[in-house]
Short mmCIF file of C-alpha atoms and ligand atoms in Angstrom, two decimals:
data_model
loop_
_atom_site.label_atom_id
_atom_site.label_comp_id
_atom_site.label_asym_id
_atom_site.label_seq_id
_atom_site.Cartn_x
_atom_site.Cartn_y
_atom_site.Cartn_z
CA MET A 294 -34.25 -12.24 4.08
CA PHE A 295 -30.96 -10.93 3.22
CA ASP A 296 -29.81 -7.46 3.66
CA VAL A 297 -28.20 -6.91 0.20
CA VAL A 298 -28.11 -9.07 -3.01
CA ILE A 299 -25.79 -8.24 -5.65
CA ARG A 300 -26.95 -9.82 -8.92
CA GLY A 301 -25.14 -11.27 -11.95
CA GLY A 302 -21.67 -10.18 -11.46
CA THR A 303 -18.69 -12.19 -12.36
CA LEU A 304 -16.82 -13.20 -9.08
CA VAL A 305 -13.00 -13.01 -9.43
CA GLY A 306 -11.27 -16.09 -8.21
CA PRO A 307 -9.32 -19.25 -9.42
CA ARG A 308 -12.25 -19.68 -11.70
CA LEU A 309 -14.46 -16.56 -12.94
CA LEU A 310 -17.92 -17.40 -11.71
CA GLU A 311 -21.13 -15.63 -12.58
CA SER A 312 -23.07 -15.40 -9.47
CA ASP A 313 -25.21 -13.76 -7.13
CA ILE A 314 -23.94 -12.67 -3.74
CA ALA A 315 -26.19 -12.15 -0.51
CA ILE A 316 -25.10 -10.36 2.36
CA ILE A 317 -26.48 -10.56 5.83
CA ASP A 318 -25.15 -8.29 8.98
CA GLY A 319 -22.12 -7.24 6.74
CA LYS A 320 -20.83 -10.74 5.79
CA ILE A 321 -21.30 -12.88 2.67
CA ALA A 322 -24.28 -15.01 3.70
CA SER A 323 -24.54 -16.99 0.33
CA ILE A 324 -22.96 -17.34 -3.05
CA GLY A 325 -25.51 -18.96 -5.82
CA LEU A 326 -27.67 -18.32 -8.78
CA ASP A 327 -31.07 -17.01 -8.57
CA LEU A 328 -30.79 -15.95 -4.75
CA PRO A 329 -34.21 -14.65 -3.24
CA GLY A 330 -34.95 -11.01 -2.75
CA ALA A 331 -33.32 -8.55 -0.33
CA ASN A 332 -33.92 -5.11 1.22
CA GLU A 333 -31.18 -3.69 -1.36
CA GLU A 334 -30.79 -5.02 -4.67
CA ILE A 335 -27.35 -4.16 -6.66
CA ASP A 336 -27.46 -5.04 -10.31
CA ALA A 337 -23.73 -6.01 -11.24
CA ARG A 338 -24.25 -7.79 -14.65
CA GLY A 339 -21.49 -6.89 -16.91
CA LEU A 340 -19.22 -6.06 -13.89
CA HIS A 341 -16.44 -8.19 -12.18
CA ILE A 342 -16.53 -8.38 -8.24
CA PHE A 343 -13.13 -8.34 -6.52
CA PRO A 344 -12.70 -8.77 -2.90
CA GLY A 345 -12.26 -5.10 -1.48
CA LEU A 346 -8.57 -3.81 -1.77
CA ILE A 347 -6.40 -4.08 1.35
CA ASP A 348 -3.72 -1.46 1.09
CA VAL A 349 -0.98 -2.53 3.46
CA HIS A 350 1.18 0.55 3.11
CA LEU A 351 0.12 4.10 3.13
CA HIS A 352 0.45 7.36 5.02
CA PHE A 353 -2.74 9.36 5.84
CA ASN A 354 -0.83 11.57 8.48
CA GLU A 355 -3.11 11.94 11.15
CA PRO A 356 -3.20 13.30 13.79
CA GLY A 357 -0.69 15.94 13.37
CA ARG A 358 -0.30 16.57 9.55
CA THR A 359 -3.78 16.61 8.18
CA GLU A 360 -2.85 19.60 6.06
CA TRP A 361 -0.93 16.77 4.05
CA GLU A 362 -3.80 14.25 3.80
CA GLY A 363 -5.93 13.25 6.78
CA VAL A 364 -8.01 10.13 7.24
CA ALA A 365 -11.28 11.64 6.14
CA THR A 366 -10.08 12.52 2.57
CA GLY A 367 -7.47 9.56 2.25
CA SER A 368 -10.17 6.87 3.24
CA ARG A 369 -12.62 8.57 0.58
CA ALA A 370 -9.77 8.27 -2.03
CA LEU A 371 -9.06 4.79 -1.12
CA ALA A 372 -12.70 4.00 -1.34
CA ALA A 373 -12.90 5.40 -4.91
CA GLY A 374 -10.10 3.14 -5.93
CA GLY A 375 -11.93 0.04 -4.66
CA GLY A 376 -10.19 -0.26 -1.18
CA THR A 377 -11.96 -1.09 2.02
CA LEU A 378 -9.20 -1.70 4.49
CA PHE A 379 -5.61 -0.05 4.89
CA PHE A 380 -2.85 -0.12 7.18
CA ASP A 381 -1.51 3.20 8.08
CA MET A 382 2.21 3.63 8.66
CA PRO A 383 3.73 5.00 11.98
CA LEU A 384 4.55 8.06 10.27
CA ASN A 385 4.07 10.84 9.06
CA SER A 386 1.55 11.58 11.81
CA THR A 387 2.54 13.38 14.82
CA PRO A 388 3.17 11.86 17.25
CA CYS A 389 4.81 8.80 15.42
CA THR A 390 3.01 5.61 16.31
CA VAL A 391 6.17 4.25 18.44
CA ASN A 392 4.35 3.87 21.86
CA ALA A 393 1.09 3.11 23.10
CA ARG A 394 0.02 6.63 23.75
CA ALA A 395 0.70 7.59 20.27
CA PHE A 396 -1.13 4.39 19.21
CA ASP A 397 -4.13 5.52 21.18
CA LEU A 398 -4.05 8.95 19.72
CA LYS A 399 -4.03 7.66 16.15
CA LEU A 400 -6.60 4.87 16.73
CA ALA A 401 -9.10 7.56 18.22
CA ALA A 402 -8.47 9.90 15.12
CA LEU A 403 -9.13 7.16 12.60
CA ALA A 404 -12.14 5.59 14.48
CA GLN A 405 -13.47 9.00 14.16
CA SER A 406 -13.56 9.64 10.44
CA SER A 407 -12.34 6.74 8.22
CA ILE A 408 -14.99 5.30 6.05
CA THR A 409 -13.01 2.34 5.35
CA ASP A 410 -11.63 -0.44 7.97
CA PHE A 411 -8.14 0.40 9.04
CA GLY A 412 -5.40 -1.30 10.97
CA LEU A 413 -2.13 0.48 12.39
CA TRP A 414 1.64 -0.19 11.89
CA GLY A 415 3.74 0.36 14.94
CA GLY A 416 7.23 1.99 14.34
CA LEU A 417 10.73 0.52 15.08
CA ILE A 418 13.07 3.21 15.81
CA PRO A 419 16.23 3.25 18.25
CA GLY A 420 15.20 3.03 21.81
CA ASN A 421 11.49 1.89 21.47
CA VAL A 422 12.19 -1.85 21.32
CA SER A 423 10.69 -2.05 24.95
CA GLU A 424 7.30 -0.59 23.47
CA MET A 425 6.96 -3.05 21.20
CA PRO A 426 4.87 -5.79 23.55
CA GLU A 427 2.44 -2.95 24.43
CA LEU A 428 2.12 -2.07 20.89
CA ALA A 429 1.51 -5.59 19.80
CA ALA A 430 -1.19 -5.89 22.65
CA ARG A 431 -2.95 -2.82 21.29
CA GLY A 432 -3.21 -4.82 17.95
CA VAL A 433 -0.67 -3.23 15.56
CA VAL A 434 -0.42 -5.48 12.28
CA GLY A 435 3.37 -5.15 12.81
CA PHE A 436 6.44 -2.64 12.96
CA LYS A 437 8.00 -0.37 10.45
CA ALA A 438 11.73 0.36 10.30
CA PHE A 439 13.59 2.66 8.06
CA LEU A 440 17.25 1.49 6.98
CA CYS A 441 17.84 4.86 5.69
CA ASP A 442 16.81 8.47 6.68
CA SER A 443 12.95 8.44 6.90
CA GLY A 444 12.86 12.15 6.07
CA LEU A 445 11.33 13.15 9.42
CA PRO A 446 13.82 13.59 12.26
CA GLU A 447 11.31 12.41 14.83
CA PHE A 448 11.64 8.92 13.07
CA PRO A 449 15.05 7.93 13.19
CA ARG A 450 16.46 4.97 10.95
CA ALA A 451 17.00 1.72 12.58
CA ASP A 452 20.70 0.98 13.05
CA ASP A 453 21.75 -2.64 12.71
CA LEU A 454 21.53 -3.37 16.31
CA THR A 455 18.00 -1.80 16.63
CA LEU A 456 17.15 -3.91 13.76
CA LEU A 457 18.32 -7.06 15.15
CA ASP A 458 17.07 -6.50 18.58
CA GLY A 459 13.48 -5.45 16.98
CA LEU A 460 13.41 -8.55 14.49
CA ARG A 461 14.07 -10.75 17.77
CA GLU A 462 11.27 -9.14 19.77
CA ALA A 463 8.98 -9.28 16.86
CA ALA A 464 9.61 -12.83 16.42
CA ARG A 465 8.83 -13.32 20.13
CA LEU A 466 5.49 -11.25 19.49
CA GLY A 467 4.71 -13.36 16.27
CA LEU A 468 4.31 -10.07 14.08
CA PRO A 469 6.13 -9.03 11.02
CA VAL A 470 8.64 -6.42 10.64
CA ALA A 471 8.49 -3.94 7.40
CA VAL A 472 11.57 -2.53 6.21
CA HIS A 473 12.28 0.47 3.93
CA ALA A 474 15.27 -1.10 2.35
CA GLU A 475 17.95 1.63 1.18
CA SER A 476 21.51 1.82 2.43
CA GLN A 477 22.04 4.81 4.63
CA GLU A 478 25.91 4.61 3.99
CA LEU A 479 25.45 4.50 0.32
CA THR A 480 22.67 6.88 -0.15
CA GLN A 481 24.14 9.38 2.09
CA GLY A 482 27.73 9.28 0.67
CA LEU A 483 26.75 9.23 -2.80
CA ALA A 484 24.22 12.13 -2.16
CA ARG A 485 27.26 14.41 -0.78
CA ARG A 486 29.45 13.40 -3.64
CA PHE A 487 27.00 14.09 -6.34
CA ALA A 488 25.79 17.30 -4.86
CA LEU A 489 29.29 18.70 -5.42
CA GLN A 490 29.51 17.34 -9.05
CA GLU A 491 26.34 18.01 -10.55
CA SER A 492 23.70 21.01 -10.54
CA ASP A 493 20.71 19.09 -11.63
CA SER A 494 18.91 18.11 -8.52
CA ILE A 495 17.06 15.19 -10.28
CA ARG A 496 20.23 13.97 -11.40
CA VAL A 497 21.66 14.09 -7.95
CA PHE A 498 18.61 12.30 -6.43
CA LEU A 499 18.66 9.44 -8.83
CA ALA A 500 22.43 8.86 -8.66
CA SER A 501 22.44 8.86 -4.82
CA ARG A 502 19.94 6.05 -4.70
CA PRO A 503 21.20 3.34 -7.18
CA ILE A 504 19.59 -0.08 -7.23
CA VAL A 505 22.83 -1.55 -5.49
CA ALA A 506 21.63 0.55 -2.29
CA GLU A 507 18.42 -1.40 -2.36
CA LEU A 508 20.11 -4.65 -2.55
CA GLU A 509 22.65 -3.97 0.07
CA ALA A 510 19.90 -3.34 2.32
CA ILE A 511 17.67 -6.19 1.28
CA GLN A 512 20.61 -8.60 1.80
CA ARG A 513 21.36 -7.37 5.38
CA ALA A 514 17.71 -7.41 6.25
CA THR A 515 16.88 -11.05 4.97
CA LEU A 516 20.00 -12.17 6.70
CA LEU A 517 18.90 -10.71 10.28
CA ALA A 518 15.43 -11.81 9.74
CA GLN A 519 16.82 -15.34 8.98
CA GLU A 520 18.93 -15.34 11.68
CA THR A 521 16.23 -14.18 14.34
CA GLY A 522 13.45 -16.26 12.76
CA ALA A 523 11.40 -13.23 12.29
CA LYS A 524 8.82 -12.55 9.61
CA LEU A 525 10.14 -9.60 7.45
CA HIS A 526 8.11 -7.59 4.87
CA ILE A 527 10.15 -5.69 2.38
CA VAL A 528 8.10 -2.62 1.34
CA HIS A 529 8.27 -0.89 -2.05
CA VAL A 530 10.87 -2.84 -3.79
CA SER A 531 11.71 -0.91 -6.98
CA SER A 532 13.77 -3.00 -9.20
CA GLY A 533 13.41 -6.87 -10.28
CA ARG A 534 16.88 -7.55 -9.16
CA GLY A 535 15.58 -6.37 -5.52
CA VAL A 536 12.73 -8.78 -5.84
CA ALA A 537 15.03 -11.70 -6.83
CA LEU A 538 17.48 -10.87 -4.11
CA ALA A 539 14.53 -11.29 -1.77
CA ALA A 540 13.05 -14.30 -3.32
CA GLU A 541 16.45 -16.04 -3.02
CA ALA A 542 16.51 -15.38 0.70
CA ARG A 543 12.89 -16.86 0.98
CA ALA A 544 14.08 -20.00 -0.82
CA ARG A 545 16.92 -20.37 1.82
CA GLY A 546 14.20 -20.30 4.31
CA ALA A 547 13.90 -16.68 5.65
CA ASP A 548 10.38 -15.58 5.93
CA VAL A 549 9.98 -12.83 3.70
CA SER A 550 7.20 -11.04 1.99
CA ILE A 551 7.78 -8.67 -1.10
CA GLU A 552 5.63 -5.48 -1.83
CA THR A 553 6.12 -3.49 -4.68
CA CYS A 554 3.99 -0.23 -5.77
CA PRO A 555 2.14 0.70 -8.74
CA HIS A 556 4.39 3.69 -9.66
CA TYR A 557 7.41 1.26 -10.06
CA LEU A 558 5.33 -0.93 -12.52
CA PHE A 559 4.03 2.21 -14.39
CA PHE A 560 6.48 5.02 -14.58
CA THR A 561 10.21 5.30 -15.37
CA GLU A 562 12.89 7.68 -14.55
CA GLU A 563 12.26 9.51 -17.85
CA ASP A 564 8.80 10.41 -16.32
CA ILE A 565 10.46 12.17 -13.44
CA GLU A 566 12.22 14.88 -15.93
CA ARG A 567 8.53 15.17 -17.35
CA LEU A 568 6.79 15.38 -14.29
CA GLY A 569 9.12 16.78 -11.63
CA ALA A 570 8.70 16.58 -8.02
CA VAL A 571 5.15 15.10 -8.14
CA ALA A 572 7.15 11.72 -9.38
CA LYS A 573 9.53 11.96 -6.61
CA CYS A 574 9.81 8.87 -4.16
CA ALA A 575 12.39 6.76 -2.48
CA PRO A 576 13.62 4.45 -3.81
CA PRO A 577 13.24 6.24 -7.06
CA LEU A 578 11.53 5.41 -10.18
CA ARG A 579 13.87 3.33 -12.35
CA ASN A 580 14.69 3.06 -16.04
CA ALA A 581 12.57 1.21 -18.48
CA SER A 582 14.72 -1.91 -18.60
CA GLU A 583 14.52 -2.09 -14.84
CA ARG A 584 10.81 -1.52 -14.84
CA ASP A 585 10.26 -4.48 -17.08
CA SER A 586 12.47 -6.73 -15.21
CA LEU A 587 10.24 -5.97 -12.15
CA TRP A 588 7.11 -6.96 -14.32
CA THR A 589 9.06 -10.09 -15.15
CA GLN A 590 9.42 -10.88 -11.52
CA LEU A 591 5.72 -10.02 -10.84
CA LEU A 592 4.42 -12.18 -13.60
CA ALA A 593 6.56 -14.96 -12.35
CA GLY A 594 4.93 -14.86 -9.01
CA ALA A 595 7.89 -13.56 -6.88
CA VAL A 596 5.94 -10.46 -5.80
CA GLY A 597 3.14 -11.15 -3.24
CA ILE A 598 1.64 -7.61 -2.49
CA VAL A 599 1.11 -4.55 -4.33
CA ALA A 600 0.62 -1.43 -2.22
CA SER A 601 0.13 2.15 -2.98
CA ASP A 602 2.78 3.86 -0.45
CA HIS A 603 0.43 6.93 -0.75
CA SER A 604 2.59 9.51 0.79
CA PRO A 605 1.02 12.98 -0.03
CA ALA A 606 2.36 16.23 0.82
CA PRO A 607 0.90 20.00 0.34
CA PRO A 608 1.49 21.44 -3.12
CA ASP A 609 4.33 23.69 -1.82
CA MET A 610 6.31 20.72 -1.04
CA LYS A 611 5.64 18.98 -4.10
CA CYS A 612 6.54 21.79 -6.55
CA GLY A 613 9.57 23.97 -7.04
CA ASP A 614 13.10 22.71 -6.25
CA PHE A 615 13.06 18.98 -6.72
CA GLY A 616 16.14 18.53 -4.19
CA ARG A 617 13.70 20.05 -1.54
CA ALA A 618 10.52 18.55 -2.43
CA TRP A 619 8.86 15.72 -0.28
CA GLY A 620 9.61 12.33 -1.56
CA GLY A 621 6.34 10.46 -1.82
CA ILE A 622 3.73 9.56 -4.37
CA ALA A 623 0.26 10.23 -4.03
CA GLY A 624 -1.44 7.28 -5.86
CA VAL A 625 -3.96 5.88 -3.34
CA GLN A 626 -6.74 5.62 -6.04
CA SER A 627 -4.54 4.06 -8.60
CA THR A 628 -3.45 0.81 -7.71
CA LEU A 629 -6.33 -1.23 -9.13
CA PRO A 630 -6.09 0.96 -12.54
CA VAL A 631 -2.62 0.38 -12.92
CA LEU A 632 -2.95 -3.49 -12.34
CA LEU A 633 -5.93 -3.69 -14.54
CA ASP A 634 -4.63 -1.39 -17.28
CA ARG A 635 -0.86 -2.43 -17.40
CA GLY A 636 -1.14 -5.99 -15.80
CA PHE A 637 -4.27 -7.54 -17.14
CA TYR A 638 -4.52 -5.66 -20.55
CA GLY A 639 -0.85 -5.10 -20.85
CA HIS A 640 0.80 -8.02 -19.54
CA GLY A 641 -1.91 -10.74 -19.44
CA LEU A 642 -1.92 -10.71 -15.65
CA PRO A 643 -4.72 -12.85 -14.61
CA LEU A 644 -7.62 -11.18 -12.70
CA ASP A 645 -7.48 -13.64 -9.71
CA ARG A 646 -3.66 -12.78 -9.47
CA ILE A 647 -4.50 -9.28 -9.24
CA ALA A 648 -6.95 -10.05 -6.58
CA SER A 649 -4.32 -12.00 -4.59
CA LEU A 650 -2.01 -9.16 -4.76
CA VAL A 651 -4.01 -6.29 -3.48
CA ALA A 652 -6.33 -8.63 -1.25
CA GLY A 653 -5.84 -12.33 -0.63
CA GLU A 654 -2.04 -12.24 0.03
CA PRO A 655 -2.40 -9.11 2.10
CA ALA A 656 -5.05 -10.62 4.30
CA ARG A 657 -2.92 -13.78 4.86
CA ARG A 658 0.16 -12.36 5.44
CA PHE A 659 -1.00 -9.97 8.09
CA GLY A 660 -3.52 -12.31 9.83
CA ILE A 661 -6.76 -10.99 8.70
CA PRO A 662 -8.67 -13.97 8.09
CA ALA A 663 -12.31 -12.58 7.82
CA LYS A 664 -11.20 -10.50 4.72
CA GLY A 665 -9.39 -10.87 1.38
CA SER A 666 -11.48 -13.30 -0.69
CA LEU A 667 -15.17 -13.75 -1.80
CA ALA A 668 -16.62 -16.79 0.18
CA THR A 669 -19.41 -17.38 2.59
CA GLY A 670 -18.87 -16.03 6.16
CA MET A 671 -16.35 -13.38 5.04
CA ASP A 672 -16.55 -9.92 5.46
CA ALA A 673 -18.57 -8.54 2.38
CA ASP A 674 -15.81 -6.16 1.22
CA LEU A 675 -16.44 -5.80 -2.45
CA THR A 676 -15.12 -3.95 -5.35
CA LEU A 677 -17.37 -3.99 -8.65
CA VAL A 678 -15.19 -3.09 -11.62
CA ASP A 679 -16.04 -2.41 -15.28
CA LEU A 680 -13.39 -3.84 -17.43
CA SER A 681 -14.78 -2.46 -20.52
CA ARG A 682 -14.98 1.03 -19.47
CA SER A 683 -11.83 3.43 -19.79
CA ALA A 684 -11.42 6.74 -17.88
CA GLN A 685 -8.86 9.52 -17.96
CA LEU A 686 -7.74 10.55 -14.28
CA GLN A 687 -8.80 14.26 -13.94
CA PRO A 688 -8.19 16.34 -10.93
CA GLN A 689 -11.80 16.40 -9.83
CA LEU A 690 -11.97 12.57 -9.81
CA LEU A 691 -9.31 12.68 -6.98
CA LEU A 692 -10.89 12.46 -3.57
CA GLN A 693 -7.61 12.81 -1.28
CA ARG A 694 -6.58 16.11 0.27
CA HIS A 695 -4.77 17.68 -2.68
CA ALA A 696 -5.32 16.75 -6.33
CA LEU A 697 -1.95 15.97 -7.02
CA SER A 698 -0.96 12.84 -8.65
CA PRO A 699 1.71 11.54 -11.22
CA TYR A 700 -1.24 9.72 -12.76
CA LEU A 701 -3.24 12.74 -13.68
CA GLY A 702 -4.10 12.66 -17.34
CA CYS A 703 -3.35 9.07 -17.78
CA THR A 704 -6.20 6.90 -19.12
CA PHE A 705 -6.93 3.42 -17.63
CA ARG A 706 -8.88 0.51 -19.07
CA GLY A 707 -10.99 -0.82 -16.16
CA CYS A 708 -13.02 1.42 -13.84
CA VAL A 709 -14.28 0.93 -10.00
CA GLU A 710 -17.70 1.15 -10.33
CA ARG A 711 -18.76 0.61 -6.56
CA THR A 712 -16.99 -0.20 -3.30
CA ILE A 713 -18.85 -2.12 -0.60
CA ARG A 714 -17.68 -2.16 2.88
CA ARG A 715 -19.05 -4.87 5.31
CA GLY A 716 -22.22 -4.84 3.09
CA GLU A 717 -22.53 -1.01 3.03
CA THR A 718 -21.84 0.90 -0.35
CA ILE A 719 -19.26 3.45 0.46
CA PHE A 720 -18.44 4.59 -3.17
CA ALA A 721 -20.64 4.42 -6.09
CA GLY A 722 -21.48 6.36 -9.32
CA GLY A 723 -18.15 8.40 -8.65
CA LYS A 724 -19.40 9.59 -5.12
CA VAL A 725 -18.60 8.62 -1.81
CA THR A 726 -21.95 7.39 0.05
CA ALA A 727 -20.95 7.05 3.48
CA TYR A 728 -19.52 8.87 6.44
CA GLY A 729 -17.36 7.08 9.16
CA LYS A 730 -17.85 3.84 10.47
CA GLY A 731 -14.87 2.21 9.38
CA ARG A 732 -13.47 -0.17 12.16
CA PHE A 733 -10.26 -1.01 13.67
CA ILE A 734 -9.15 -4.28 12.37
CA ARG A 735 -6.44 -6.39 14.61
CA PRO A 736 -4.54 -9.18 13.21
CA VAL A 737 -5.29 -12.82 14.15
CA GLN A 738 -1.86 -14.26 14.83
CA ASN A 739 -0.97 -17.38 12.97
ZN1 LIG B 1969 5.62 4.62 2.78
#
């Protein structure tokens, strides 16, 4: 007897396949037509079934900054967007996850209240390379470093020597290093220069973070990664030229994965003028032609992973003066809607490529073999989507801590109807249906 059978959905994979899925003990036990009955039957006729989203980059800020987000609210919002697993960044929690003690505190907090499964990033900062082995032994998915100011004094940027040492140590440990790739020298110098010349804080911000600052940092990080043999993951690449430069390094033999975020595929810098600080992030949103070239790179297969970089802050830090506002976009619920509406409907991006960007490739790159695809024996992490339904994002639909998002008011074709984590429905009919029970997932080194 199966625990759950999902009937008649269209499975998203290399071929679209209409089938039943049976689940036992949280795993996919059988895929086929007319499977026998189960304790729980779910009718998925007319729906598409994706592997549950794996969001490799977000900030739930717990412990220590739960007034910004928190795992209980953040994981519910992730589930509402079709997510079943996330990797939490080492900041903006307090303490930042830069040693084993901080790791243990975060693990305890997340295990208590996450409704989705979760993994943890460690941090790479000046002086903590010696902590990396213990963090690896605890089960981090990799190490995150900033090449420019992180926005938090307790998480200083990695200078070149720290990056070199960290990459070498990560290579020895078999784990990737993720970098925020913007040049400190260029962004800081330009910010000083333009602050004197210009009174509009949006103009100053955009002018201080040009694409060349991203390109310079990508060039340097890929060079050091190739030199050390480390796996490098470049987070939130904002421009088509950035993707192209990283892909060139990969073609030369560097082990590089490229992530972009839905907001770089959806918005342009004109939207910053319209939306204000809610659309402030770093690297910043780019102009329409740069956004289009990012799409060109993604459609050509150069981008492997799309992640939300959900980085919320309280309303008083996202309103008022743009220059002082927190740089981070709260979009954890909108990744799949953006990829379906703008990707599948807008650009003809095949559904199985979407599944690869948000589940298959994240699982492969970060060593999570039990997740990321629909096959017998895999964890039953499933996202049921109605491609024919459209919905406008309203504040009451946002399940995160603060109902702030640049996507509010936008209408998306394609809606998440149900999210299933290891066989248990955690989101359905617009409501969260589970409390806790998310599990810590550690990578299997390949
Ligand atoms: Zn981030």
